[in-house]
XYZ file of C-alpha atoms in Angstrom:
340
model
C 248.197 132.793 0.035
C 247.187 130.887 3.148
C 249.126 128.990 5.778
C 247.740 127.217 8.819
C 249.578 125.559 11.663
C 248.142 123.380 14.403
C 248.629 122.787 18.128
C 250.983 120.452 20.000
C 251.350 117.009 18.573
C 249.613 114.152 20.499
C 247.714 116.037 22.120
C 233.725 132.941 32.563
C 234.442 136.095 31.113
C 233.490 137.264 27.623
C 235.557 139.655 25.523
C 235.302 143.254 26.634
C 233.764 145.970 24.538
C 236.021 147.561 21.948
C 238.272 150.259 23.313
C 241.851 151.396 23.575
C 244.391 148.827 24.689
C 245.021 149.416 28.373
C 248.410 149.399 30.044
C 248.607 145.677 30.738
C 252.236 144.943 29.906
C 253.087 144.369 33.552
C 249.982 142.282 34.159
C 250.874 140.086 31.206
C 254.420 139.368 32.261
C 255.448 136.583 34.612
C 255.432 137.664 38.283
C 259.202 137.977 38.471
C 259.012 140.494 35.615
C 255.974 142.386 36.817
C 255.492 141.826 40.529
C 251.876 140.825 39.865
C 250.170 138.195 41.994
C 250.139 137.657 45.733
C 253.109 136.051 47.494
C 251.927 133.394 49.913
C 253.449 131.504 52.803
C 253.781 128.151 51.045
C 256.201 125.383 52.048
C 259.504 125.732 50.184
C 263.017 124.498 50.880
C 264.331 126.420 53.904
C 267.417 127.689 52.083
C 265.526 129.092 49.088
C 265.656 132.921 48.906
C 262.345 133.101 47.058
C 258.633 132.631 47.609
C 255.791 131.074 45.671
C 253.271 133.292 43.913
C 249.699 132.063 43.521
C 247.566 132.132 40.371
C 243.976 131.575 41.464
C 240.622 131.782 39.689
C 241.329 135.428 38.849
C 244.025 134.335 36.381
C 241.396 133.826 33.665
C 239.943 137.320 34.169
C 242.785 139.616 33.115
C 241.490 143.152 32.505
C 242.364 143.424 28.816
C 240.470 145.996 26.704
C 240.628 144.269 23.358
C 240.404 146.402 20.205
C 238.586 143.595 18.370
C 236.441 142.347 21.256
C 233.154 142.341 19.328
C 234.592 140.482 16.349
C 236.249 137.911 18.578
C 233.045 137.381 20.534
C 231.298 136.570 17.256
C 234.005 134.046 16.401
C 233.757 132.540 19.893
C 230.013 132.066 19.383
C 230.728 130.331 16.056
C 233.302 128.070 17.697
C 230.883 127.109 20.441
C 228.144 126.328 17.925
C 230.577 124.037 16.129
C 231.495 122.381 19.418
C 227.858 121.944 20.420
C 227.135 120.251 17.102
C 229.860 117.702 17.939
C 228.885 117.156 21.572
C 231.634 119.294 23.124
C 230.929 121.791 25.933
C 231.274 125.542 25.263
C 234.553 127.373 25.729
C 234.938 130.320 28.076
C 236.964 133.322 26.963
C 240.507 133.792 28.314
C 241.705 137.418 28.061
C 245.324 136.602 29.006
C 245.453 134.099 26.158
C 243.920 136.701 23.817
C 246.597 139.225 24.729
C 249.338 136.637 24.204
C 247.759 135.823 20.828
C 247.478 139.471 19.795
C 251.163 140.078 20.508
C 252.155 136.982 18.585
C 249.948 137.847 15.601
C 251.221 141.423 15.391
C 254.857 140.325 15.529
C 254.245 137.674 12.866
C 252.398 140.065 10.556
C 255.104 142.720 10.838
C 257.800 140.126 10.140
C 255.724 138.553 7.333
C 256.406 135.254 9.071
C 254.301 132.109 9.519
C 254.335 129.146 11.874
C 253.996 128.614 15.613
C 257.446 129.985 16.455
C 257.550 133.761 16.771
C 260.217 135.842 14.982
C 262.617 135.341 17.914
C 262.192 131.556 17.862
C 259.955 131.146 20.923
C 257.366 128.351 20.822
C 253.750 128.954 21.940
C 254.235 127.328 25.343
C 257.226 129.595 26.046
C 255.256 132.742 25.203
C 252.382 131.499 27.357
C 254.623 130.719 30.319
C 256.489 134.026 30.136
C 253.112 135.776 30.156
C 252.212 134.163 33.475
C 250.088 131.396 31.967
C 250.098 128.271 34.143
C 247.300 126.171 32.611
C 247.921 123.682 29.818
C 248.002 125.487 26.473
C 247.665 124.600 22.768
C 247.616 126.897 19.743
C 246.024 127.016 16.304
C 247.468 129.603 13.926
C 246.464 130.825 10.459
C 248.147 133.275 8.070
C 246.689 135.026 4.997
C 248.638 137.291 2.641
C 246.875 139.755 0.334
C 247.596 142.724 -1.875
C 247.578 145.568 0.640
C 246.175 147.974 -1.956
C 243.034 145.898 -2.444
C 242.623 144.232 0.937
C 239.613 145.963 2.473
C 237.862 142.876 3.854
C 236.513 143.445 7.399
C 238.481 141.728 10.127
C 235.436 139.725 11.236
C 235.218 138.188 7.772
C 238.897 137.259 7.966
C 238.408 135.647 11.391
C 235.444 133.597 10.238
C 237.225 132.633 7.007
C 240.272 131.438 8.940
C 238.127 129.425 11.324
C 236.115 127.907 8.472
C 239.318 126.820 6.722
C 240.329 124.823 9.797
C 236.875 123.321 10.291
C 236.951 122.140 6.657
C 240.015 119.947 7.251
C 239.691 116.233 6.597
C 241.312 113.324 8.490
C 244.087 112.539 8.950
C 245.223 116.124 8.283
C 242.695 117.772 10.593
C 244.725 118.767 13.646
C 243.248 122.283 13.813
C 239.699 120.984 13.608
C 240.325 118.355 16.286
C 241.730 120.981 18.634
C 238.724 123.273 18.100
C 236.392 120.373 18.943
C 238.480 118.928 21.793
C 235.936 118.451 24.618
C 238.657 118.615 27.285
C 239.647 122.206 26.463
C 237.815 124.712 28.652
C 238.960 128.203 27.603
C 240.222 130.043 24.535
C 241.697 133.428 23.690
C 241.703 134.728 20.121
C 244.620 136.694 18.700
C 244.450 138.792 15.530
C 246.435 141.311 13.509
C 246.127 142.844 10.029
C 249.115 144.847 8.775
C 249.996 145.775 5.177
C 248.091 142.900 3.608
C 249.301 140.413 6.225
C 246.548 138.822 8.336
C 247.330 136.566 11.275
C 244.897 134.804 13.578
C 245.548 132.476 16.497
C 243.310 130.438 18.757
C 244.997 130.026 22.145
C 243.300 127.113 23.934
C 243.752 126.318 27.617
C 242.569 123.563 29.933
C 241.641 124.928 33.379
C 241.400 122.038 35.858
C 243.296 123.590 38.780
C 241.766 125.909 41.391
C 245.132 127.546 41.929
C 248.798 127.054 41.087
C 251.832 128.418 42.927
C 255.199 128.864 41.205
C 258.486 130.574 42.152
C 258.248 134.344 42.020
C 261.502 134.807 40.093
C 264.046 132.953 37.937
C 266.192 130.473 39.870
C 269.771 129.425 39.373
C 270.393 126.199 37.492
C 271.136 123.406 39.955
C 268.904 124.846 42.672
C 265.657 123.369 43.982
C 262.339 124.626 42.624
C 258.869 124.013 44.005
C 255.308 124.027 42.712
C 252.028 123.711 44.608
C 248.524 123.251 43.221
C 244.924 122.495 44.126
C 242.836 120.574 41.562
C 239.230 121.540 41.009
C 236.639 119.303 42.683
C 236.363 115.986 40.882
C 240.054 115.800 39.954
C 243.246 114.417 41.533
C 246.863 114.533 40.442
C 248.125 111.229 39.019
C 251.581 112.171 37.753
C 253.793 115.189 37.119
C 256.137 115.646 34.182
C 259.075 118.042 34.336
C 259.988 119.073 30.796
C 262.991 121.160 29.776
C 264.424 122.979 26.819
C 267.572 125.122 26.634
C 267.380 128.878 26.183
C 267.612 130.370 22.710
C 271.200 131.129 21.667
C 272.065 134.746 22.402
C 273.688 134.991 18.974
C 270.442 134.141 17.184
C 269.431 136.997 14.884
C 266.925 137.631 12.142
C 263.467 136.175 11.688
C 262.856 132.523 12.515
C 260.745 130.609 9.968
C 259.713 127.176 11.240
C 256.688 125.331 9.925
C 254.653 122.315 10.902
C 253.231 121.144 14.198
C 255.005 121.516 17.492
C 255.248 119.609 20.754
C 256.248 120.373 24.306
C 259.923 119.708 25.139
C 261.288 116.382 26.338
C 260.386 114.951 29.742
C 263.448 114.980 32.014
C 261.734 113.717 35.170
C 258.463 112.033 36.142
C 257.040 112.227 39.643
C 254.007 110.557 41.143
C 252.164 110.941 44.453
C 253.553 109.002 47.391
C 251.643 105.731 47.767
C 249.320 105.297 50.742
C 251.045 104.115 53.890
C 251.574 100.367 53.863
C 251.355 100.025 50.059
C 254.063 99.774 47.425
C 254.619 102.211 44.591
C 253.470 100.949 41.190
C 254.295 102.600 37.880
C 257.141 104.148 35.933
C 257.276 107.531 37.677
C 259.230 107.930 40.876
C 257.180 108.672 44.014
C 257.972 112.209 44.946
C 255.282 114.201 46.735
C 252.433 113.838 49.221
C 248.826 114.677 48.365
C 246.411 116.017 50.954
C 242.915 114.705 51.571
C 241.577 117.694 49.631
C 243.867 116.958 46.662
C 246.330 119.802 47.116
C 250.005 118.969 46.696
C 253.472 120.516 46.780
C 256.408 119.070 44.899
C 260.087 119.920 44.634
C 262.533 119.176 41.857
C 266.095 120.075 40.966
C 266.863 122.296 37.990
C 269.495 119.789 36.937
C 269.494 120.224 33.154
C 271.214 123.591 33.231
C 269.815 127.003 32.274
C 266.604 127.108 30.283
C 262.864 126.642 30.554
C 261.425 124.005 32.901
C 257.738 123.249 32.399
C 255.804 121.487 35.143
C 252.983 119.501 33.519
C 250.497 118.074 36.027
C 248.422 115.129 34.796
C 245.038 114.763 36.485
C 242.415 112.024 36.504
C 238.755 112.141 37.381
C 238.073 111.555 41.078
C 236.839 109.225 42.450
C 239.093 107.377 40.044
C 237.560 105.241 37.335
C 239.585 102.299 36.004
C 241.467 103.276 32.858
C 240.232 106.866 33.179
C 241.945 109.322 30.855
C 244.763 111.453 32.229
C 244.543 115.107 31.234
C 247.420 117.560 31.244
C 246.287 120.477 33.378
C 249.317 122.756 33.639
C 252.296 124.090 31.733
C 253.751 126.170 34.558
C 257.124 127.698 33.719
C 260.196 127.901 35.935
C 263.104 129.778 34.346
C 266.629 128.681 35.265
C 269.491 131.116 34.777
C 273.253 130.407 34.981
């Protein structure tokens, strides 16, 4: 039996050699869970009892000793050959995304569950944000079930079979294939697990267009003011910022969550745009909310006014110097957690 689920609707480090999984639980967690990352002196509201923590270029080089590194490297090479054949640039490997994927796949295999939502009901973007991921993220996921007594197929064969099944999709039902070939995605981590005849594989894609991102170093109280700062890579400028929100999972939720189909990021609750140049009027649907420096860096503030839950800051960038009608790309999915 096979089940495959695709990424959100609408929308330079290779794997390490095989070895024991290192103690990376703290490195995976968000900074307010682990204390990882460097606290910087960034501008924040004067009454805020917290700092911003920076995720720089090192965020894509997490030291994760992957048990299946060789097999995943082979799959990555296959993916990049497929992308090259369709005119898309190669993907770089993202160890943090691989670790997030491995955890998800193991939990799903043990629970004999399928879909993008893990057994506790968390969507891919929530898992990514809680792991300290700040770049925009999309997931492909595949599930195979076999007779455990006769399932002796090597994991590499399973990985390649799962990938081939997605590449064989035909329009309009080809969301997995389109995500694999998306030329705007820059990195990918591969998750895998095989337990008792249950095989799970995920492809955790990210789009790295920001040199660094700074987010609060801990959960904030609902109703307080949060801040985010970022520096786009050369050739990019921020055009708009979406603040998206979803409530926390009910504490009474128990059992295994089975949800199928595609998923999307939560609803937009606020849109902000850069302040217009002096002497010009603001044009567009988003409210002007933050200044942008000559080098493109920006800091924005927003109220956690929807109550407790997960607030995702999605920065939309455009190529710079701007080209008329140039495509806006979502470059972040930075998480701010609001508690009561």
